[in-house]
PDB file of C-alpha atoms and ligand atoms in Angstrom:
ATOM      1  CA  MET Z  17     133.245  23.751  39.586  1.00 65.00           C
ATOM      2  CA  ALA Z  18     133.128  26.084  42.584  1.00 92.00           C
ATOM      3  CA  PHE Z  19     131.121  25.080  45.624  1.00 96.00           C
ATOM      4  CA  ARG Z  20     128.155  27.450  45.714  1.00 98.00           C
ATOM      5  CA  ILE Z  21     126.391  28.589  48.864  1.00 98.00           C
ATOM      6  CA  ALA Z  22     123.245  30.548  49.645  1.00 98.00           C
ATOM      7  CA  VAL Z  23     123.212  32.540  52.884  1.00 98.00           C
ATOM      8  CA  LEU Z  24     119.878  33.286  54.563  1.00 98.00           C
ATOM      9  CA  ILE Z  25     119.703  36.095  57.124  1.00 98.00           C
ATOM     10  CA  SER Z  26     117.157  38.074  59.129  1.00 97.00           C
ATOM     11  CA  GLY Z  27     119.099  40.863  60.797  1.00 95.00           C
ATOM     12  CA  THR Z  28     122.517  42.316  61.417  1.00 96.00           C
ATOM     13  CA  GLY Z  29     124.319  39.862  59.192  1.00 97.00           C
ATOM     14  CA  SER Z  30     127.649  39.807  61.003  1.00 98.00           C
ATOM     15  CA  LEU Z  31     127.963  36.097  60.260  1.00 98.00           C
ATOM     16  CA  LEU Z  32     127.332  36.880  56.595  1.00 98.00           C
ATOM     17  CA  GLN Z  33     130.005  39.570  56.843  1.00 98.00           C
ATOM     18  CA  ALA Z  34     132.463  36.989  58.185  1.00 98.00           C
ATOM     19  CA  LEU Z  35     131.787  34.829  55.121  1.00 98.00           C
ATOM     20  CA  LEU Z  36     132.164  37.844  52.798  1.00 98.00           C
ATOM     21  CA  ASP Z  37     135.410  38.897  54.507  1.00 98.00           C
ATOM     22  CA  ALA Z  38     136.775  35.367  54.241  1.00 98.00           C
ATOM     23  CA  ARG Z  39     135.828  35.309  50.570  1.00 98.00           C
ATOM     24  CA  ASP Z  40     137.590  38.627  49.959  1.00 97.00           C
ATOM     25  CA  ALA Z  41     140.667  37.364  51.804  1.00 98.00           C
ATOM     26  CA  GLY Z  42     140.721  34.230  49.655  1.00 97.00           C
ATOM     27  CA  ALA Z  43     139.979  32.179  52.787  1.00 98.00           C
ATOM     28  CA  LEU Z  44     136.533  30.853  51.789  1.00 98.00           C
ATOM     29  CA  ASP Z  45     136.495  27.816  49.527  1.00 97.00           C
ATOM     30  CA  ALA Z  46     133.041  28.659  48.191  1.00 97.00           C
ATOM     31  CA  ASP Z  47     131.176  31.203  46.085  1.00 98.00           C
ATOM     32  CA  ILE Z  48     128.420  33.134  47.849  1.00 98.00           C
ATOM     33  CA  ALA Z  49     125.822  32.822  45.095  1.00 98.00           C
ATOM     34  CA  VAL Z  50     122.934  34.603  46.785  1.00 98.00           C
ATOM     35  CA  VAL Z  51     121.799  36.168  50.053  1.00 98.00           C
ATOM     36  CA  GLY Z  52     118.156  35.822  51.063  1.00 98.00           C
ATOM     37  CA  SER Z  53     116.256  37.533  53.862  1.00 98.00           C
ATOM     38  CA  ASP Z  54     112.770  37.298  55.322  1.00 98.00           C
ATOM     39  CA  ASN Z  55     113.198  40.887  56.521  1.00 98.00           C
ATOM     40  CA  ALA Z  56     113.451  43.752  54.039  1.00 98.00           C
ATOM     41  CA  ALA Z  57     115.114  45.937  56.695  1.00 98.00           C
ATOM     42  CA  ALA Z  58     117.896  43.466  57.487  1.00 98.00           C
ATOM     43  CA  GLN Z  59     121.267  45.211  57.668  1.00 97.00           C
ATOM     44  CA  GLY Z  60     122.785  42.121  56.073  1.00 98.00           C
ATOM     45  CA  LEU Z  61     121.116  43.026  52.754  1.00 98.00           C
ATOM     46  CA  ALA Z  62     123.259  46.178  52.550  1.00 98.00           C
ATOM     47  CA  ARG Z  63     126.317  44.046  53.295  1.00 98.00           C
ATOM     48  CA  ALA Z  64     125.414  41.764  50.377  1.00 98.00           C
ATOM     49  CA  ALA Z  65     124.872  44.737  48.054  1.00 98.00           C
ATOM     50  CA  ALA Z  66     128.197  46.316  49.087  1.00 98.00           C
ATOM     51  CA  ALA Z  67     129.915  43.019  48.311  1.00 98.00           C
ATOM     52  CA  GLY Z  68     128.210  42.666  44.922  1.00 98.00           C
ATOM     53  CA  VAL Z  69     126.253  39.555  45.922  1.00 98.00           C
ATOM     54  CA  PRO Z  70     122.711  39.238  44.533  1.00 98.00           C
ATOM     55  CA  SER Z  71     119.945  39.063  47.108  1.00 98.00           C
ATOM     56  CA  PHE Z  72     116.243  38.454  47.506  1.00 98.00           C
ATOM     57  CA  VAL Z  73     113.698  39.390  50.168  1.00 98.00           C
ATOM     58  CA  HIS Z  74     111.003  36.881  51.020  1.00 98.00           C
ATOM     59  CA  PRO Z  75     108.942  38.046  54.002  1.00 98.00           C
ATOM     60  CA  TYR Z  76     106.473  35.841  55.794  1.00 96.00           C
ATOM     61  CA  VAL Z  77     103.223  37.680  56.434  1.00 94.00           C
ATOM     62  CA  LYS Z  78     101.813  36.547  59.764  1.00 93.00           C
ATOM     63  CA  GLY Z  79      98.689  34.448  59.311  1.00 94.00           C
ATOM     64  CA  SER Z  80      99.402  33.733  55.636  1.00 95.00           C
ATOM     65  CA  ASP Z  81      99.990  30.286  54.127  1.00 96.00           C
ATOM     66  CA  ARG Z  82     103.214  29.028  55.691  1.00 96.00           C
ATOM     67  CA  ALA Z  83     103.524  26.076  53.284  1.00 97.00           C
ATOM     68  CA  ALA Z  84     103.309  28.449  50.299  1.00 98.00           C
ATOM     69  CA  TRP Z  85     105.985  30.678  51.864  1.00 98.00           C
ATOM     70  CA  ASP Z  86     108.203  27.633  52.326  1.00 98.00           C
ATOM     71  CA  ALA Z  87     107.690  26.466  48.730  1.00 98.00           C
ATOM     72  CA  GLU Z  88     108.504  29.941  47.375  1.00 98.00           C
ATOM     73  CA  LEU Z  89     111.639  30.130  49.536  1.00 98.00           C
ATOM     74  CA  THR Z  90     112.679  26.757  48.156  1.00 98.00           C
ATOM     75  CA  ASP Z  91     112.234  27.990  44.573  1.00 98.00           C
ATOM     76  CA  LEU Z  92     114.156  31.215  45.230  1.00 98.00           C
ATOM     77  CA  VAL Z  93     117.134  29.285  46.593  1.00 98.00           C
ATOM     78  CA  ALA Z  94     116.905  26.451  44.057  1.00 98.00           C
ATOM     79  CA  ALA Z  95     117.059  28.984  41.208  1.00 98.00           C
ATOM     80  CA  ARG Z  96     120.653  29.734  42.261  1.00 97.00           C
ATOM     81  CA  ASP Z  97     121.800  26.148  41.920  1.00 96.00           C
ATOM     82  CA  VAL Z  98     123.606  26.002  45.271  1.00 98.00           C
ATOM     83  CA  ASP Z  99     125.429  23.134  46.953  1.00 97.00           C
ATOM     84  CA  LEU Z 100     124.884  24.331  50.516  1.00 98.00           C
ATOM     85  CA  VAL Z 101     122.435  26.623  52.321  1.00 98.00           C
ATOM     86  CA  VAL Z 102     123.791  28.525  55.319  1.00 98.00           C
ATOM     87  CA  LEU Z 103     121.270  29.910  57.779  1.00 98.00           C
ATOM     88  CA  ALA Z 104     123.190  32.811  59.316  1.00 98.00           C
ATOM     89  CA  GLY Z 105     120.895  34.402  61.860  1.00 96.00           C
ATOM     90  CA  PHE Z 106     117.805  33.395  59.829  1.00 97.00           C
ATOM     91  CA  MET Z 107     115.045  33.557  62.414  1.00 94.00           C
ATOM     92  CA  LYS Z 108     112.439  31.440  60.594  1.00 95.00           C
ATOM     93  CA  LEU Z 109     112.097  27.675  60.570  1.00 95.00           C
ATOM     94  CA  VAL Z 110     112.366  26.226  57.094  1.00 97.00           C
ATOM     95  CA  GLY Z 111     109.549  23.805  56.257  1.00 97.00           C
ATOM     96  CA  PRO Z 112     109.060  20.348  54.740  1.00 98.00           C
ATOM     97  CA  VAL Z 113     109.296  21.420  51.076  1.00 98.00           C
ATOM     98  CA  PHE Z 114     112.571  23.224  51.734  1.00 98.00           C
ATOM     99  CA  LEU Z 115     113.971  20.244  53.632  1.00 98.00           C
ATOM    100  CA  ALA Z 116     112.874  17.797  50.922  1.00 98.00           C
ATOM    101  CA  ARG Z 117     115.061  19.781  48.539  1.00 98.00           C
ATOM    102  CA  PHE Z 118     117.907  20.970  50.746  1.00 98.00           C
ATOM    103  CA  GLY Z 119     117.857  18.578  53.724  1.00 97.00           C
ATOM    104  CA  GLY Z 120     121.361  17.280  54.468  1.00 96.00           C
ATOM    105  CA  ARG Z 121     122.862  20.383  52.903  1.00 97.00           C
ATOM    106  CA  THR Z 122     121.435  23.130  55.066  1.00 98.00           C
ATOM    107  CA  ILE Z 123     123.363  24.273  58.130  1.00 98.00           C
ATOM    108  CA  ASN Z 124     122.566  26.692  60.913  1.00 98.00           C
ATOM    109  CA  THR Z 125     124.404  28.284  63.810  1.00 98.00           C
ATOM    110  CA  HIS Z 126     123.101  28.493  67.337  1.00 98.00           C
ATOM    111  CA  PRO Z 127     124.531  30.732  70.073  1.00 98.00           C
ATOM    112  CA  ALA Z 128     124.745  27.981  72.722  1.00 98.00           C
ATOM    113  CA  LEU Z 129     126.224  24.505  73.078  1.00 98.00           C
ATOM    114  CA  LEU Z 130     123.351  22.347  71.823  1.00 98.00           C
ATOM    115  CA  PRO Z 131     121.494  20.372  73.007  1.00 98.00           C
ATOM    116  CA  SER Z 132     121.524  22.961  75.803  1.00 98.00           C
ATOM    117  CA  PHE Z 133     119.450  26.119  75.402  1.00 98.00           C
ATOM    118  CA  PRO Z 134     117.769  25.649  71.999  1.00 98.00           C
ATOM    119  CA  GLY Z 135     115.308  28.233  70.692  1.00 96.00           C
ATOM    120  CA  MET Z 136     115.346  31.967  70.143  1.00 95.00           C
ATOM    121  CA  HIS Z 137     117.223  33.016  73.299  1.00 97.00           C
ATOM    122  CA  GLY Z 138     120.325  30.846  73.695  1.00 98.00           C
ATOM    123  CA  PRO Z 139     122.529  33.476  75.408  1.00 98.00           C
ATOM    124  CA  ARG Z 140     119.738  34.709  77.697  1.00 98.00           C
ATOM    125  CA  ASP Z 141     118.773  31.191  78.755  1.00 98.00           C
ATOM    126  CA  ALA Z 142     122.395  30.167  79.391  1.00 98.00           C
ATOM    127  CA  LEU Z 143     122.954  33.252  81.534  1.00 98.00           C
ATOM    128  CA  ALA Z 144     119.723  32.707  83.464  1.00 98.00           C
ATOM    129  CA  HIS Z 145     120.701  29.100  84.147  1.00 98.00           C
ATOM    130  CA  GLY Z 146     124.032  30.198  85.566  1.00 98.00           C
ATOM    131  CA  VAL Z 147     126.276  28.045  83.369  1.00 98.00           C
ATOM    132  CA  LYS Z 148     129.955  28.992  83.451  1.00 98.00           C
ATOM    133  CA  VAL Z 149     130.685  27.840  79.914  1.00 98.00           C
ATOM    134  CA  THR Z 150     128.420  28.193  76.884  1.00 98.00           C
ATOM    135  CA  GLY Z 151     129.366  28.630  73.244  1.00 98.00           C
ATOM    136  CA  THR Z 152     128.232  28.123  69.709  1.00 98.00           C
ATOM    137  CA  THR Z 153     127.115  25.206  67.590  1.00 98.00           C
ATOM    138  CA  VAL Z 154     126.993  24.672  63.849  1.00 98.00           C
ATOM    139  CA  PHE Z 155     124.494  21.948  62.997  1.00 98.00           C
ATOM    140  CA  GLU Z 156     122.660  20.341  60.124  1.00 98.00           C
ATOM    141  CA  VAL Z 157     119.083  21.600  59.913  1.00 98.00           C
ATOM    142  CA  ASP Z 158     116.304  19.037  60.332  1.00 97.00           C
ATOM    143  CA  ALA Z 159     112.579  19.361  60.964  1.00 96.00           C
ATOM    144  CA  GLY Z 160     113.019  20.135  64.660  1.00 96.00           C
ATOM    145  CA  VAL Z 161     114.111  23.269  66.488  1.00 95.00           C
ATOM    146  CA  ASP Z 162     117.919  23.292  66.774  1.00 97.00           C
ATOM    147  CA  SER Z 163     117.831  19.492  66.888  1.00 97.00           C
ATOM    148  CA  GLY Z 164     119.889  18.412  63.869  1.00 97.00           C
ATOM    149  CA  ARG Z 165     123.227  16.632  63.722  1.00 98.00           C
ATOM    150  CA  ILE Z 166     125.992  18.654  65.367  1.00 98.00           C
ATOM    151  CA  LEU Z 167     128.842  19.482  62.976  1.00 98.00           C
ATOM    152  CA  ALA Z 168     131.068  21.738  65.106  1.00 98.00           C
ATOM    153  CA  GLN Z 169     131.109  23.502  68.458  1.00 98.00           C
ATOM    154  CA  GLU Z 170     133.250  26.092  70.211  1.00 98.00           C
ATOM    155  CA  PRO Z 171     133.075  26.889  73.933  1.00 98.00           C
ATOM    156  CA  VAL Z 172     132.869  30.450  75.304  1.00 98.00           C
ATOM    157  CA  ARG Z 173     133.362  31.278  78.996  1.00 98.00           C
ATOM    158  CA  VAL Z 174     130.630  33.176  80.821  1.00 98.00           C
ATOM    159  CA  LEU Z 175     132.105  36.117  82.749  1.00 98.00           C
ATOM    160  CA  ALA Z 176     130.818  37.248  86.145  1.00 97.00           C
ATOM    161  CA  ASP Z 177     129.661  40.620  84.811  1.00 97.00           C
ATOM    162  CA  ASP Z 178     128.234  39.395  81.507  1.00 98.00           C
ATOM    163  CA  THR Z 179     124.957  40.767  80.198  1.00 98.00           C
ATOM    164  CA  VAL Z 180     122.967  38.935  77.531  1.00 98.00           C
ATOM    165  CA  GLU Z 181     124.416  41.385  74.999  1.00 98.00           C
ATOM    166  CA  SER Z 182     128.066  41.092  76.051  1.00 98.00           C
ATOM    167  CA  LEU Z 183     127.839  37.304  76.193  1.00 98.00           C
ATOM    168  CA  HIS Z 184     126.112  37.059  72.803  1.00 98.00           C
ATOM    169  CA  GLU Z 185     128.696  39.365  71.252  1.00 98.00           C
ATOM    170  CA  ARG Z 186     131.575  37.148  72.469  1.00 98.00           C
ATOM    171  CA  ILE Z 187     129.728  34.062  71.237  1.00 98.00           C
ATOM    172  CA  LYS Z 188     129.336  35.714  67.831  1.00 98.00           C
ATOM    173  CA  VAL Z 189     133.100  36.283  67.608  1.00 98.00           C
ATOM    174  CA  ALA Z 190     133.583  32.519  68.042  1.00 98.00           C
ATOM    175  CA  GLU Z 191     130.673  31.748  65.695  1.00 98.00           C
ATOM    176  CA  ARG Z 192     132.174  33.703  62.820  1.00 98.00           C
ATOM    177  CA  VAL Z 193     135.373  31.660  62.876  1.00 98.00           C
ATOM    178  CA  LEU Z 194     133.549  28.363  63.369  1.00 98.00           C
ATOM    179  CA  LEU Z 195     131.099  29.020  60.517  1.00 98.00           C
ATOM    180  CA  VAL Z 196     133.804  29.861  57.973  1.00 98.00           C
ATOM    181  CA  ARG Z 197     135.763  26.768  59.015  1.00 98.00           C
ATOM    182  CA  THR Z 198     132.706  24.521  58.768  1.00 98.00           C
ATOM    183  CA  VAL Z 199     131.731  25.827  55.321  1.00 98.00           C
ATOM    184  CA  ASN Z 200     135.286  25.127  54.155  1.00 98.00           C
ATOM    185  CA  GLU Z 201     135.163  21.595  55.580  1.00 97.00           C
ATOM    186  CA  LEU Z 202     131.877  20.906  53.786  1.00 97.00           C
ATOM    187  CA  ALA Z 203     133.224  22.427  50.567  1.00 97.00           C
ATOM    188  CA  ALA Z 204     136.245  20.144  50.798  1.00 96.00           C
ATOM    189  CA  LYS Z 205     133.917  17.140  50.979  1.00 93.00           C
ATOM    190  CA  GLY Z 206     132.018  18.443  47.962  1.00 85.00           C
ATOM    191  CA  ASN Z 207     128.378  18.129  47.037  1.00 60.00           C
ATOM    192  CA  PRO Z 208     126.789  15.302  49.066  1.00 51.00           C
TER     193      PRO Z 208
HETATM  194  C1  GAR K 309     123.924  34.578  65.678  1.00 65.57           C
HETATM  195  O1  GAR K 309     124.348  34.537  67.020  1.00 65.57           O
HETATM  196  C2  GAR K 309     123.265  33.271  65.314  1.00 65.57           C
HETATM  197  O2  GAR K 309     123.841  32.137  65.889  1.00 65.57           O
HETATM  198  C3  GAR K 309     121.886  33.494  65.850  1.00 65.57           C
HETATM  199  O3  GAR K 309     121.587  34.819  65.510  1.00 65.57           O
HETATM  200  C4  GAR K 309     122.789  35.588  65.491  1.00 65.57           C
HETATM  201  C5  GAR K 309     122.863  36.298  64.161  1.00 65.57           C
HETATM  202  O4  GAR K 309     123.798  37.312  64.173  1.00 65.57           O
HETATM  203  N1  GAR K 309     120.945  32.572  65.269  1.00 65.57           N
HETATM  204  C6  GAR K 309     119.944  32.058  65.926  1.00 65.57           C
HETATM  205  O5  GAR K 309     119.694  32.310  67.096  1.00 65.57           O
HETATM  206  C7  GAR K 309     119.089  31.126  65.089  1.00 65.57           C
HETATM  207  N2  GAR K 309     118.033  30.563  65.872  1.00 65.57           N
HETATM  208  P1  GAR K 309     124.084  38.204  62.876  1.00 65.57           P
HETATM  209  O6  GAR K 309     122.749  38.683  62.323  1.00 65.57           O
HETATM  210  O7  GAR K 309     124.935  39.317  63.357  1.00 65.57           O
HETATM  211  O8  GAR K 309     124.802  37.334  61.885  1.00 65.57           O
END
């Protein structure tokens, strides 16, 4: 049976697009079963629709019950019977209920070489620190912030005239390749 993945996004969805392009090129050893977003305006939702992939929107309303949001997210993903969850620019932390169900089979990308520069602003923080090499990390999601087991990394040089945007864009080019490769490696191992 095909290895099934869910992809969760919040914004542009260029990492999702890399997975869709790999799928269309026959270079992804997995079916993209569903795309989920916490943001109804995410551009990635249009990418999913254009590719014929079903999607759901599950926004978190500030101040509302976070545990209930987490449990509903878990149900929405579980309904698709997936082997792996890929957080691809998903800007929310998944909670304990989600991790009880999908822990060990949820991966995320981070636009820095963890454990350096965790959090929401990896490229900005790397640039501010003055590092000459940064990069991207694919890691297994745990209960911490960008703290899970590292699965793959790729370095990216910082250029003298880099802005946060130019650096992040080059990191994303590396991320797209690394994410597709990592999903394929996990698919080859099969369902844990
Ligand atoms: C990517 O750089 C990804 O690593 C990062 O958001 C970007 C999403 O780009 N994720 C995080 O920072 C997670 N904390 P995209 O929307 O174009 O795929």
